[in-house]
Structures are given as C-alpha cells and as structure tokens.
Amino acid sequence: MTPTKDDVTIIGRVNYPKRRPLANVIVIGSQWGDEGKGKITDLLSKSADVVVRYQGGVNAGHTVVVNDQTFKLHLIPSGILYPDTECIIGSGTVIDPKVLIEELDLVEALGISTANLMISQAAHVTMPYHQLIDRASEERRGSQKIGTTGRGIGPTYADKSERTGIRIVDLMSRDRLKEQVHWTVNYKNLILEKLYHLSPLDPDEVEKEYIEYADRLKPYVIDASLKIYNAIEGRRNILFEGAQGTLLDLDHGTYPYVTSSNPVAGGACVGAGVGPTMIDRVIGVAKAYTTRVGEGPFPTEINDEIGRLLRDRGAEFGTTTGRERRCGWFDAVIGRYAVRINGMDCMAITKLDVLDELPEIKVCVAYQIDGQRCEDFPSSPLELAKCQPIYETKPGWQQSTVHCQTLEDLPQQALDYLRFLAELMKVSIAIVSLGASRDQTIVVEDPIHGPKRDLFYPSDTAGEN
Ligand code: IMP
C-alpha cells in the first residue's frame, strides 16, 4: 500500500523539543572531586526550579556558607537552602538512610524546611554490611587499596550490578523489606564471616533499624524520573548536580582509583532518568589548582612546601573523612579531557584566591611520555604512570583577590592566568570564585540564561585591547 501524505507527516514527524528557555543544566566536577561544586550549584540553584543529584552517596560532601553559617551536606542538594527550589535525590544515587536522616535533622534544626525534598524510589540503599565490606576489602587490598571513603559506596553499587541490592522502594513495604533484608543479610554474613572473619549481622536487628528509617523517609519517596519529566514538560528549570569528578568516573576516570558511579555529564541522564535531548548545557567546575583524595595517579602533585601552602590556604581536608587532600598545579591535560568527556559548554574556576601569595604559578600544558609530547589524557594506566608534566610558568599576582567583584577588579596577572587556562582547555570561563561565601564570586556571564557562546575565552575581557 502506498503511504499517503498524512501517513508520512504523522509517522515521520520528528518530535523536536518545544521551545523553552535555555534551562536544563548539568554541573559536573572536572578534576578528582572537591572542586567546589557545592558553592557553584548553590549559586546556580537560584535560577533553578528543581535540583537533581544524580549519582554517588554519602562519600560526597559539600560545604556551603550562607550568612556565616556553614552547612556540610552529603546527600541533600544544596538547593534546599532556597525555599522554592525542589530537590530530588535521584535514582542513580546510593542512600545511606542513617546519614540522610541525620542530615534532615541538621537542616531542620537550622530552620530550613525539607518539605521540598524528594527521594527516588529507585535509588539503592547502603546497608550496614556495605560499610563493613568496604573497610574490610580495603584492608585486604593492602598496597593495592583504593583509599575509599569507607562509606560502603563501592559495595552498594556492586550489589546494584549484581542485582542483590535493596532499593528505597523495597523499604516502603514491610513484607518486602523483611524478605529482602533477611535474605541479603544471611547471604552477606557468609562473606563477612568466611572471607573477612568478621562477626555476622543479626537480620532481625537490621530489619528493625531499617523499618525506622523507612517510616521517617516515606513522605519523601517519589517516582523521580516521572517528576523530573513533568517538570521539564512544565518548562521549569532543572539543575542536575553531579558528585565527585570526571577523573573519579567508573568508566572514564583513573580506574581502578575511581568511585563506583558515573559523575560525568552522561551519568546525569542515566542517574536522573531523562533523555539526552532534555539537556541544554553542561557546566564544569575546576579549582585553579588540583587536588585529589585517596590513592591513584596524580601527575601534577607537589610534595614540597608549595603543596603544603595550597593545602593550608585552601583548607584542603576532606568534608567526609577529614583526610588531607593531595595538592598540585593546574593540569590542563585533565581540563581538556573533562571538556571532551562531558561536552562542556563553559567552566567555573574556583579558589583562585588560594594562589594569591605565590610569586610564580605553574600550569601543566601537556605530558611527556617516553620522550614524546602528549596533549591528550592517556586512557592507559601504564602510559599515565609514565607521564611527566610539561609546565609553563606564569607570574603570580601576590595580592589579595578575595574582595574582587568583577573581572576588572582582578590583578592583570590573575586575569592572564585565567585566560591562559581558558585557551589551553578551549573552554569559556563563566564564573570565577574567590572564597567560600556567595558574594565572593565573579559571574562573567550567567551560564544558564546567557547566550551559548564563548564567554571568557575570547579576548574581549577587561584589560585587553
Ligand atoms: P568511594 O567513592 O568511597 O568508593 O572512594 C573511591 C575514591 O573516590 C577514593 O579515592 C575517594 O577518596 C574518592 N572520592 C569519593 N568521593 C569523593 C568526593 O566527594 N571527593 C573527592 N574524592 C572522593
């Protein structure tokens, strides 16, 4: 039968997105986590109707400072600080209910409502055996250890892949909770006892504990993907908030020294349950230098007094574990990699003020591997192990930048440094952060509502002719 003109129009109609304000934005870490995403998402949450955390668990930690009050959050998106912003802990996250409830109590004690918080019923639950296995397996690995946060993240995601995980939806039914908890605890006890020589857990006690958690969390539990889709259909602005960073991504990071989820921008679609056509922008966050917590390669690490200066001036201690962060120079090879892997539109550079005192600042522009210059981040760990950073040295500005409010306020050397980074990574810098509080921020251009074009990258900024 010959198709009619109507058939062709209806069957062949491509469902192009409706015109909507440019609004759905992913914020990701461009390095090894701790880039200051909390502050940037807090800032951008102002323009968001809904904030969605899409992966990770209580391994993450972000510090937000508002009116001299410091908030340390692990799971609840920092958007909770805005009374009209809805916050969703998405399906791709793993939830330790004990920690989440402590966080709810903390936020509520500060007079902040949690009525706008929602939790995906598809998110997986961190159980007591996950933490025990995380710590015991790290100990067993010895010199091969990952340096995890010990919060049970890897084992929770491993159970998800193995299809033995317990999800939030399972906690919502008493019968299912009982059945799942008893079967799984008995199964995990074999591992705890036989492999790690640890005491077994009592399934009844675990059940009792998790019933309490379930009762407390029940009012927050929703079908997150549906909620997000409806919000997008209603032309509301969505901010997808990643935890950790690109180099800690399970597939694209420095495996095996990575976390067990996908912090990269692609992970937002999977973790939130939305299609890629719903995303308008990707914003990367990077520090003006580099840090890493835990084991694994770090080509630009500095082990001398400059490393210690960065650590002390930058207060480089983990929010979750309090561990000292390893510090190093800015690595533009990693920056370029993050721009590529995430399809990044623009970047926020944080903690520029930490460099204020330095007479000279080095930037890694490429690597040398077996005598060859290499511009791209090597995907092979063997090659990465051989990388020698090739540095270019820039003059420091040796004056305080903490009160700078515009690009024009910055010392010329600081401006040159930013421009150098933007040019090396071929990405615009839309935001520069110079301290922990909200007002210590230069917004070069609104990265959500501004036109999609080069921002800082071109040479039309202050101090240039
Ligand atoms: P896990 O996520 O606890 O399994 O830890 C795996 C690796 O990711 C370790 O090197 C951790 O230090 C690192 N990691 C996990 N979460 C964060 C974070 O929020 N910031 C920085 N590093 C992290």
Coordinates of C-alpha atoms in Angstrom, one line a residue, residues 190-348:
L190 CA 28.8 -15.6 54.6
I191 CA 31.1 -13.0 53.1
L192 CA 31.6 -11.2 56.4
E193 CA 32.4 -14.4 58.3
K194 CA 34.2 -16.6 55.8
L195 CA 36.1 -14.0 53.8
Y196 CA 36.8 -11.3 56.3
H197 CA 36.5 -13.1 59.6
L198 CA 34.0 -10.5 60.9
S199 CA 31.0 -11.1 63.2
P200 CA 27.8 -11.8 61.3
L201 CA 24.9 -9.3 61.4
D202 CA 21.6 -10.1 63.0
P203 CA 18.9 -9.9 60.3
D204 CA 16.2 -9.0 62.8
E205 CA 18.1 -6.1 64.2
V206 CA 18.9 -4.8 60.7
E207 CA 15.2 -5.2 59.8
K208 CA 14.2 -3.2 62.9
E209 CA 16.6 -0.5 62.2
Y210 CA 15.6 -0.1 58.6
I211 CA 11.9 -0.1 59.4
E212 CA 12.5 3.0 61.5
Y213 CA 14.4 4.6 58.6
A214 CA 11.7 3.7 56.1
D215 CA 9.0 5.3 58.3
R216 CA 10.9 8.5 58.5
L217 CA 11.8 8.7 54.8
K218 CA 8.4 7.6 53.4
P219 CA 6.9 11.1 52.9
Y220 CA 9.8 12.0 50.7
V221 CA 9.7 9.0 48.3
I222 CA 8.6 9.5 44.7
D223 CA 8.9 8.3 41.1
A224 CA 11.8 10.7 40.4
S225 CA 12.1 10.2 36.7
L226 CA 8.4 11.0 36.2
K227 CA 8.6 14.0 38.4
I228 CA 11.6 15.4 36.5
Y229 CA 9.9 14.7 33.1
N230 CA 6.8 16.6 34.2
A231 CA 8.9 19.5 35.5
I232 CA 10.6 19.6 32.1
E233 CA 7.3 19.5 30.3
G234 CA 6.1 22.3 32.5
R235 CA 9.2 24.3 31.3
R236 CA 10.7 24.5 34.7
N237 CA 14.5 24.9 35.1
I238 CA 16.3 21.8 36.2
L239 CA 19.8 21.7 37.5
F240 CA 21.5 18.3 37.6
E241 CA 24.1 18.2 40.2
G242 CA 27.0 15.7 40.0
A243 CA 29.1 14.5 42.9
Q244 CA 32.8 13.7 42.8
G245 CA 34.5 14.5 39.5
T246 CA 35.4 13.3 35.9
L247 CA 38.6 11.6 36.9
L248 CA 36.8 9.6 39.5
D249 CA 34.3 8.3 37.0
L250 CA 34.0 4.5 36.9
D251 CA 34.3 4.3 33.1
H252 CA 36.3 7.4 32.3
G253 CA 38.4 8.1 35.3
T254 CA 41.7 6.8 36.5
Y255 CA 40.4 3.2 37.0
P256 CA 40.7 1.4 39.4
Y257 CA 41.3 4.5 41.6
V258 CA 37.8 5.8 41.0
T259 CA 34.4 5.8 42.6
S260 CA 31.8 3.3 41.6
S261 CA 29.4 5.6 39.8
N262 CA 29.4 8.0 36.8
P263 CA 29.9 11.6 37.8
V264 CA 30.4 12.7 34.1
A265 CA 27.6 14.6 32.3
G266 CA 26.4 11.4 30.6
G267 CA 25.7 10.0 34.1
A268 CA 23.1 12.7 34.7
C269 CA 20.8 11.3 32.1
V270 CA 21.1 7.7 33.4
G271 CA 21.0 8.7 37.1
A272 CA 18.1 11.1 36.8
G273 CA 16.2 9.1 34.2
V274 CA 16.0 11.7 31.5
G275 CA 16.9 11.6 27.8
P276 CA 19.9 13.5 26.5
T277 CA 17.7 15.7 24.4
M278 CA 16.5 17.3 27.6
I279 CA 19.9 18.8 28.5
D280 CA 20.7 22.3 27.4
R281 CA 24.1 23.0 29.0
V282 CA 27.0 21.4 30.8
I283 CA 29.0 23.5 33.2
G284 CA 32.3 22.1 34.6
V285 CA 33.8 23.2 37.9
A286 CA 37.6 23.1 38.4
K287 CA 39.8 24.5 41.1
A288 CA 42.6 27.0 40.0
Y289 CA 44.9 24.2 41.0
T290 CA 44.4 20.4 41.5
T291 CA 43.6 18.2 44.5
R292 CA 43.0 14.5 45.0
V293 CA 42.0 12.4 48.0
G294 CA 42.8 8.7 48.2
E295 CA 45.3 6.7 46.1
G296 CA 46.0 6.8 42.4
P297 CA 47.9 8.7 39.8
F298 CA 48.3 12.5 40.0
P299 CA 50.8 13.8 37.5
T300 CA 51.0 17.4 38.8
E301 CA 51.1 16.6 42.5
I302 CA 53.5 18.8 44.6
N303 CA 55.2 17.3 47.6
D304 CA 57.1 20.4 48.9
E305 CA 56.2 23.5 50.8
I306 CA 54.1 24.9 47.9
G307 CA 51.9 21.8 48.2
R308 CA 51.5 22.4 51.9
L309 CA 50.8 26.1 51.3
L310 CA 47.9 25.2 48.9
R311 CA 46.6 22.6 51.4
D312 CA 46.6 25.1 54.2
R313 CA 45.4 28.2 52.3
G314 CA 42.8 26.1 50.5
A315 CA 41.8 24.2 53.7
E316 CA 42.3 21.0 51.7
F317 CA 40.9 18.4 54.1
G318 CA 38.0 16.1 53.0
T319 CA 34.5 17.1 54.1
T320 CA 33.5 13.5 54.6
T321 CA 36.6 11.8 56.0
G322 CA 38.7 14.8 57.1
R323 CA 41.7 13.3 55.2
E324 CA 44.4 15.6 53.9
R325 CA 43.9 16.2 50.2
R326 CA 47.0 15.8 47.9
C327 CA 47.6 19.1 46.2
G328 CA 49.2 20.0 42.8
W329 CA 49.4 22.5 39.9
F330 CA 46.6 23.0 37.5
D331 CA 46.6 20.3 34.9
A332 CA 45.2 21.5 31.5
V333 CA 45.5 18.0 30.0
I334 CA 42.9 16.8 32.5
G335 CA 41.0 20.0 31.9
R336 CA 40.8 19.3 28.1
Y337 CA 39.9 15.7 28.8
A338 CA 37.0 16.9 31.1
V339 CA 35.8 19.4 28.4
R340 CA 35.7 16.5 25.9
I341 CA 34.2 13.7 28.0
N342 CA 31.5 16.0 29.4
G343 CA 30.8 18.1 26.2
M344 CA 31.3 21.1 28.5
D345 CA 29.9 24.4 27.4
C346 CA 31.7 26.5 30.0
M347 CA 33.6 26.3 33.2
A348 CA 33.6 27.8 36.7

